[in-house]
PDB file of C-alpha atoms in Angstrom:
ATOM      1  CA  MET A1062       7.706 -13.750   3.688  1.00  0.00           C
ATOM      2  CA  SER A1063       8.009 -10.681   6.180  1.00  0.00           C
ATOM      3  CA  ASP A1064       7.480 -11.055  10.311  1.00  0.00           C
ATOM      4  CA  ILE A1065       4.319  -8.209   9.350  1.00  0.00           C
ATOM      5  CA  SER A1066       1.164  -9.776   9.560  1.00  0.00           C
ATOM      6  CA  GLY A1067      -2.250  -9.819  10.901  1.00  0.00           C
ATOM      7  CA  SER A1068      -3.724  -5.686  12.540  1.00  0.00           C
ATOM      8  CA  ASP A1069      -0.487  -4.922  12.467  1.00  0.00           C
ATOM      9  CA  CYS A1070       1.220  -4.868   9.356  1.00  0.00           C
ATOM     10  CA  GLY A1071      -1.755  -1.848   8.322  1.00  0.00           C
ATOM     11  CA  ALA A1072      -0.511   0.404  11.509  1.00  0.00           C
ATOM     12  CA  ARG A1073       2.926  -0.345  10.843  1.00  0.00           C
ATOM     13  CA  PHE A1074       2.901   0.407   6.560  1.00  0.00           C
ATOM     14  CA  LYS A1075       1.064   4.081   7.679  1.00  0.00           C
ATOM     15  CA  LYS A1076       4.014   5.096   9.851  1.00  0.00           C
ATOM     16  CA  ALA A1077       6.111   4.575   7.130  1.00  0.00           C
ATOM     17  CA  MET A1078       4.192   7.026   5.222  1.00  0.00           C
ATOM     18  CA  PRO A1079       5.352  10.145   5.222  1.00  0.00           C
ATOM     19  CA  PRO A1080       3.035  13.078   6.763  1.00  0.00           C
ATOM     20  CA  GLU A1081      -0.031  13.781   4.393  1.00  0.00           C
ATOM     21  CA  PRO A1082      -1.605  15.577   2.677  1.00  0.00           C
ATOM     22  CA  TRP A1083       0.557  14.063  -0.178  1.00  0.00           C
ATOM     23  CA  THR A1084       0.977  16.936  -3.160  1.00  0.00           C
ATOM     24  CA  THR A1085       2.181  16.625  -6.643  1.00  0.00           C
ATOM     25  CA  ALA A1086       4.899  18.197  -5.210  1.00  0.00           C
ATOM     26  CA  THR A1087       6.228  16.087  -2.424  1.00  0.00           C
ATOM     27  CA  SER A1088       9.417  14.250  -2.671  1.00  0.00           C
ATOM     28  CA  ALA A1089       9.289  10.771  -3.804  1.00  0.00           C
ATOM     29  CA  GLU A1090      12.426  10.608  -1.876  1.00  0.00           C
ATOM     30  CA  ALA A1091      10.016  11.021   1.414  1.00  0.00           C
ATOM     31  CA  PHE A1092       8.057   7.985   0.457  1.00  0.00           C
ATOM     32  CA  ARG A1093      11.582   5.771   0.800  1.00  0.00           C
ATOM     33  CA  PRO A1094      10.706   4.023   4.395  1.00  0.00           C
ATOM     34  CA  LEU A1095       8.008   2.913   2.929  1.00  0.00           C
ATOM     35  CA  VAL A1096       8.888   1.791   0.034  1.00  0.00           C
ATOM     36  CA  GLU A1097      11.986  -0.214   1.822  1.00  0.00           C
ATOM     37  CA  LEU A1098       9.381  -1.641   4.400  1.00  0.00           C
ATOM     38  CA  ILE A1099       7.430  -3.132   0.898  1.00  0.00           C
ATOM     39  CA  ASP A1100      10.256  -4.331  -0.804  1.00  0.00           C
ATOM     40  CA  ALA A1101      10.958  -5.950   2.211  1.00  0.00           C
ATOM     41  CA  SER A1102       7.528  -7.525   2.901  1.00  0.00           C
ATOM     42  CA  THR A1103       7.099  -8.934  -1.181  1.00  0.00           C
ATOM     43  CA  GLN A1104      10.331 -10.445  -1.365  1.00  0.00           C
ATOM     44  CA  SER A1105       8.036 -13.950  -0.689  1.00  0.00           C
ATOM     45  CA  ASN A1106       9.479 -15.583  -3.678  1.00  0.00           C
ATOM     46  CA  LEU A1107       6.110 -17.842  -3.410  1.00  0.00           C
ATOM     47  CA  PHE A1108       7.072 -19.388  -7.622  1.00  0.00           C
ATOM     48  CA  ARG A1109      10.671 -19.069  -7.149  1.00  0.00           C
ATOM     49  CA  SER A1110      13.061 -21.387  -4.545  1.00  0.00           C
ATOM     50  CA  VAL A1111      13.949 -18.817  -2.201  1.00  0.00           C
ATOM     51  CA  GLY A1112      12.994 -19.409   1.579  1.00  0.00           C
ATOM     52  CA  GLN A1113      12.474 -21.917   3.877  1.00  0.00           C
ATOM     53  CA  ARG A1114       8.357 -21.646   3.400  1.00  0.00           C
ATOM     54  CA  TYR A1115       7.649 -21.235  -0.050  1.00  0.00           C
ATOM     55  CA  GLU A1116      11.217 -23.620  -1.490  1.00  0.00           C
ATOM     56  CA  SER A1117       9.206 -26.429  -2.973  1.00  0.00           C
ATOM     57  CA  ASN A1118       6.104 -24.309  -4.815  1.00  0.00           C
ATOM     58  CA  GLY A1119       8.604 -23.857  -7.875  1.00  0.00           C
ATOM     59  CA  ASP A1120       9.252 -27.697  -8.246  1.00  0.00           C
ATOM     60  CA  GLN A1121       5.336 -28.294  -7.538  1.00  0.00           C
ATOM     61  CA  ALA A1122       4.302 -25.611 -10.145  1.00  0.00           C
ATOM     62  CA  TYR A1123       6.424 -27.079 -13.138  1.00  0.00           C
ATOM     63  CA  GLN A1124       4.708 -30.809 -11.885  1.00  0.00           C
ATOM     64  CA  PHE A1125       1.139 -29.466 -12.230  1.00  0.00           C
ATOM     65  CA  LEU A1126       2.017 -27.241 -14.960  1.00  0.00           C
ATOM     66  CA  HIS A1127       3.165 -30.718 -16.524  1.00  0.00           C
ATOM     67  CA  GLU A1128       0.150 -32.313 -15.890  1.00  0.00           C
ATOM     68  CA  LEU A1129      -1.335 -29.755 -17.543  1.00  0.00           C
ATOM     69  CA  ARG A1130      -0.118 -30.583 -20.451  1.00  0.00           C
ATOM     70  CA  GLU A1131      -0.265 -33.406 -20.644  1.00  0.00           C
ATOM     71  CA  GLN A1132      -4.779 -33.434 -19.832  1.00  0.00           C
ATOM     72  CA  ASN A1133      -4.349 -30.648 -22.658  1.00  0.00           C
ATOM     73  CA  GLU A1134      -5.873 -28.102 -20.139  1.00  0.00           C
ATOM     74  CA  SER A1135      -5.574 -24.501 -20.761  1.00  0.00           C
ATOM     75  CA  SER A1136      -5.809 -24.632 -17.158  1.00  0.00           C
ATOM     76  CA  GLY A1137      -6.346 -25.345 -13.674  1.00  0.00           C
ATOM     77  CA  LYS A1138      -6.279 -25.101  -9.840  1.00  0.00           C
ATOM     78  CA  THR A1139      -4.154 -26.699  -7.503  1.00  0.00           C
ATOM     79  CA  THR A1140      -2.827 -26.191  -3.709  1.00  0.00           C
ATOM     80  CA  LEU A1141       0.385 -26.799  -2.746  1.00  0.00           C
ATOM     81  CA  THR A1142       1.465 -29.156   0.318  1.00  0.00           C
ATOM     82  CA  ASN A1143       2.374 -26.056   2.053  1.00  0.00           C
ATOM     83  CA  GLY A1144      -1.489 -24.393   1.899  1.00  0.00           C
ATOM     84  CA  VAL A1145      -0.813 -22.184  -1.039  1.00  0.00           C
ATOM     85  CA  GLU A1146      -3.348 -21.842  -3.797  1.00  0.00           C
ATOM     86  CA  LEU A1147      -2.213 -22.266  -7.639  1.00  0.00           C
ATOM     87  CA  GLU A1148      -3.783 -21.165 -10.619  1.00  0.00           C
ATOM     88  CA  ALA A1149      -2.109 -21.818 -13.764  1.00  0.00           C
ATOM     89  CA  HIS A1150      -2.709 -21.275 -17.496  1.00  0.00           C
ATOM     90  CA  LEU A1151      -1.225 -22.251 -20.454  1.00  0.00           C
ATOM     91  CA  THR A1152      -1.490 -21.333 -24.359  1.00  0.00           C
ATOM     92  CA  ASN A1153      -0.488 -23.970 -26.331  1.00  0.00           C
ATOM     93  CA  GLY A1154       0.773 -26.313 -23.377  1.00  0.00           C
ATOM     94  CA  VAL A1155       3.004 -23.049 -22.350  1.00  0.00           C
ATOM     95  CA  PRO A1156       1.803 -20.848 -19.693  1.00  0.00           C
ATOM     96  CA  ASN A1157       1.247 -17.726 -19.655  1.00  0.00           C
ATOM     97  CA  LEU A1158       0.386 -16.787 -15.718  1.00  0.00           C
ATOM     98  CA  LEU A1159       0.927 -18.758 -12.581  1.00  0.00           C
ATOM     99  CA  ILE A1160      -0.971 -17.105  -9.713  1.00  0.00           C
ATOM    100  CA  PHE A1161      -0.012 -18.024  -6.099  1.00  0.00           C
ATOM    101  CA  ASP A1162      -2.290 -16.899  -3.381  1.00  0.00           C
ATOM    102  CA  ASP A1163      -1.564 -17.455   0.738  1.00  0.00           C
ATOM    103  CA  LYS A1164      -4.218 -16.805   2.253  1.00  0.00           C
ATOM    104  CA  GLN A1165      -3.017 -17.806   5.679  1.00  0.00           C
ATOM    105  CA  GLU A1166      -0.087 -15.491   5.230  1.00  0.00           C
ATOM    106  CA  GLY A1167      -2.326 -12.570   2.970  1.00  0.00           C
ATOM    107  CA  LEU A1168       0.108 -13.095   0.729  1.00  0.00           C
ATOM    108  CA  LYS A1169      -0.381 -13.721  -3.177  1.00  0.00           C
ATOM    109  CA  GLU A1170       2.631 -13.159  -6.473  1.00  0.00           C
ATOM    110  CA  THR A1171       0.917 -13.676 -10.181  1.00  0.00           C
ATOM    111  CA  VAL A1172       3.607 -13.873 -12.195  1.00  0.00           C
ATOM    112  CA  THR A1173       3.039 -13.480 -15.697  1.00  0.00           C
ATOM    113  CA  MET A1174       5.420 -15.335 -19.477  1.00  0.00           C
ATOM    114  CA  ASN A1175       5.234 -14.993 -22.880  1.00  0.00           C
ATOM    115  CA  GLU A1176       3.064 -16.997 -24.653  1.00  0.00           C
ATOM    116  CA  THR A1177       5.603 -18.448 -26.382  1.00  0.00           C
ATOM    117  CA  SER A1178       8.286 -19.128 -24.631  1.00  0.00           C
ATOM    118  CA  GLY A1179       7.221 -19.117 -21.186  1.00  0.00           C
ATOM    119  CA  ILE A1180       9.944 -16.573 -20.082  1.00  0.00           C
ATOM    120  CA  ILE A1181       8.779 -14.175 -16.964  1.00  0.00           C
ATOM    121  CA  GLN A1182       7.567 -10.745 -17.997  1.00  0.00           C
ATOM    122  CA  SER A1183       5.696  -9.429 -15.080  1.00  0.00           C
ATOM    123  CA  ASP A1184       5.190 -10.704 -10.943  1.00  0.00           C
ATOM    124  CA  LYS A1185       2.801  -8.390  -8.882  1.00  0.00           C
ATOM    125  CA  VAL A1186       2.955  -9.321  -5.002  1.00  0.00           C
ATOM    126  CA  GLU A1187       0.104  -7.981  -2.379  1.00  0.00           C
ATOM    127  CA  PHE A1188       0.041  -8.082   0.928  1.00  0.00           C
ATOM    128  CA  CYS A1189      -1.474  -6.468   3.313  1.00  0.00           C
ATOM    129  CA  GLY A1190      -2.624  -3.617   1.611  1.00  0.00           C
ATOM    130  CA  VAL A1191       0.241  -2.941  -0.767  1.00  0.00           C
ATOM    131  CA  SER A1192       2.020  -4.401  -3.894  1.00  0.00           C
ATOM    132  CA  ARG A1193       5.179  -4.072  -5.642  1.00  0.00           C
ATOM    133  CA  PHE A1194       5.166  -4.853  -9.845  1.00  0.00           C
ATOM    134  CA  ARG A1195       7.981  -5.362 -11.693  1.00  0.00           C
ATOM    135  CA  GLN A1196       8.508  -5.663 -15.187  1.00  0.00           C
ATOM    136  CA  PHE A1197      11.264  -7.431 -17.101  1.00  0.00           C
ATOM    137  CA  SER A1198      12.167  -7.270 -20.683  1.00  0.00           C
ATOM    138  CA  GLN A1199      14.958  -9.415 -22.077  1.00  0.00           C
ATOM    139  CA  PHE A1200      17.596  -7.501 -20.617  1.00  0.00           C
ATOM    140  CA  GLY A1201      15.895  -7.900 -16.941  1.00  0.00           C
ATOM    141  CA  GLU A1202      14.063  -5.581 -15.344  1.00  0.00           C
ATOM    142  CA  THR A1203      12.762  -2.806 -16.509  1.00  0.00           C
ATOM    143  CA  LYS A1204       9.988  -1.190 -14.456  1.00  0.00           C
ATOM    144  CA  ARG A1205       8.974  -1.447 -10.428  1.00  0.00           C
ATOM    145  CA  ILE A1206       5.727   0.050  -9.384  1.00  0.00           C
ATOM    146  CA  TYR A1207       5.047   0.451  -5.262  1.00  0.00           C
ATOM    147  CA  SER A1208       1.275   0.920  -4.796  1.00  0.00           C
ATOM    148  CA  PHE A1209      -0.137   2.274  -1.434  1.00  0.00           C
ATOM    149  CA  ASP A1210      -3.742   3.979  -0.286  1.00  0.00           C
ATOM    150  CA  GLY A1211      -3.590   6.828  -2.184  1.00  0.00           C
ATOM    151  CA  ALA A1212      -0.520   6.735  -4.206  1.00  0.00           C
ATOM    152  CA  SER A1213       2.273   5.273  -5.887  1.00  0.00           C
ATOM    153  CA  ILE A1214       5.670   5.405  -6.869  1.00  0.00           C
ATOM    154  CA  GLU A1215       7.126   4.369 -10.173  1.00  0.00           C
ATOM    155  CA  ARG A1216      11.270   3.383 -11.091  1.00  0.00           C
ATOM    156  CA  THR A1217      11.323   3.240 -14.590  1.00  0.00           C
ATOM    157  CA  ALA A1218      14.923   2.385 -15.889  1.00  0.00           C
ATOM    158  CA  GLY A1219      16.570   4.906 -17.044  1.00  0.00           C
ATOM    159  CA  THR A1220      13.922   7.972 -15.249  1.00  0.00           C
ATOM    160  CA  PRO A1221      13.998   9.896 -12.394  1.00  0.00           C
ATOM    161  CA  ILE A1222      11.189   7.777  -9.511  1.00  0.00           C
ATOM    162  CA  GLN A1223       8.495   9.139 -10.060  1.00  0.00           C
ATOM    163  CA  LEU A1224       5.118  10.139  -7.304  1.00  0.00           C
ATOM    164  CA  HIS A1225       1.898   9.358  -8.460  1.00  0.00           C
ATOM    165  CA  ILE A1226      -1.188  10.803  -6.487  1.00  0.00           C
ATOM    166  CA  GLU A1227      -4.215   9.261  -6.356  1.00  0.00           C
ATOM    167  CA  PRO A1228      -6.610  11.934  -5.165  1.00  0.00           C
ATOM    168  CA  HIS A1229     -10.024   9.927  -5.565  1.00  0.00           C
ATOM    169  CA  LYS A1230      -8.810   7.330  -2.793  1.00  0.00           C
ATOM    170  CA  ARG A1231      -7.491  10.100  -0.514  1.00  0.00           C
TER     171      ARG A1231
END
């Protein structure tokens, strides 16, 4: 988890943004400091066994999924021992959506999985008005999108980094 929280977080992200106005001619490279800050701030890995704070979430999630399967339920919600809320959805006993929500830290991770194999297809971490979305194939990560107020930066395997301006939000 990042050391950015509370009212301070919005100011830190805004400070990392390049000067406005942004147009389609604005270089995606100008957003590098912001992208790096988003990357550093969204590495919570609520679902994975990384970092002391979320170390047991993966194990607790698997246990909860097992309980849902045993009860023949297709979805359910629980609160993990560290206060993180988990919402899980299954298709034929295979998880296809996990939503971890740490309201205290303002951090939310959504993991989508293949309905047949349970293999992760995407994850999205939202924190303090920004987000990082990753999409996966059987060969690894294929797309990454950083979203923030007014624009997004997209990296897709084999293509240049693209800046998408959302004029309706500016």
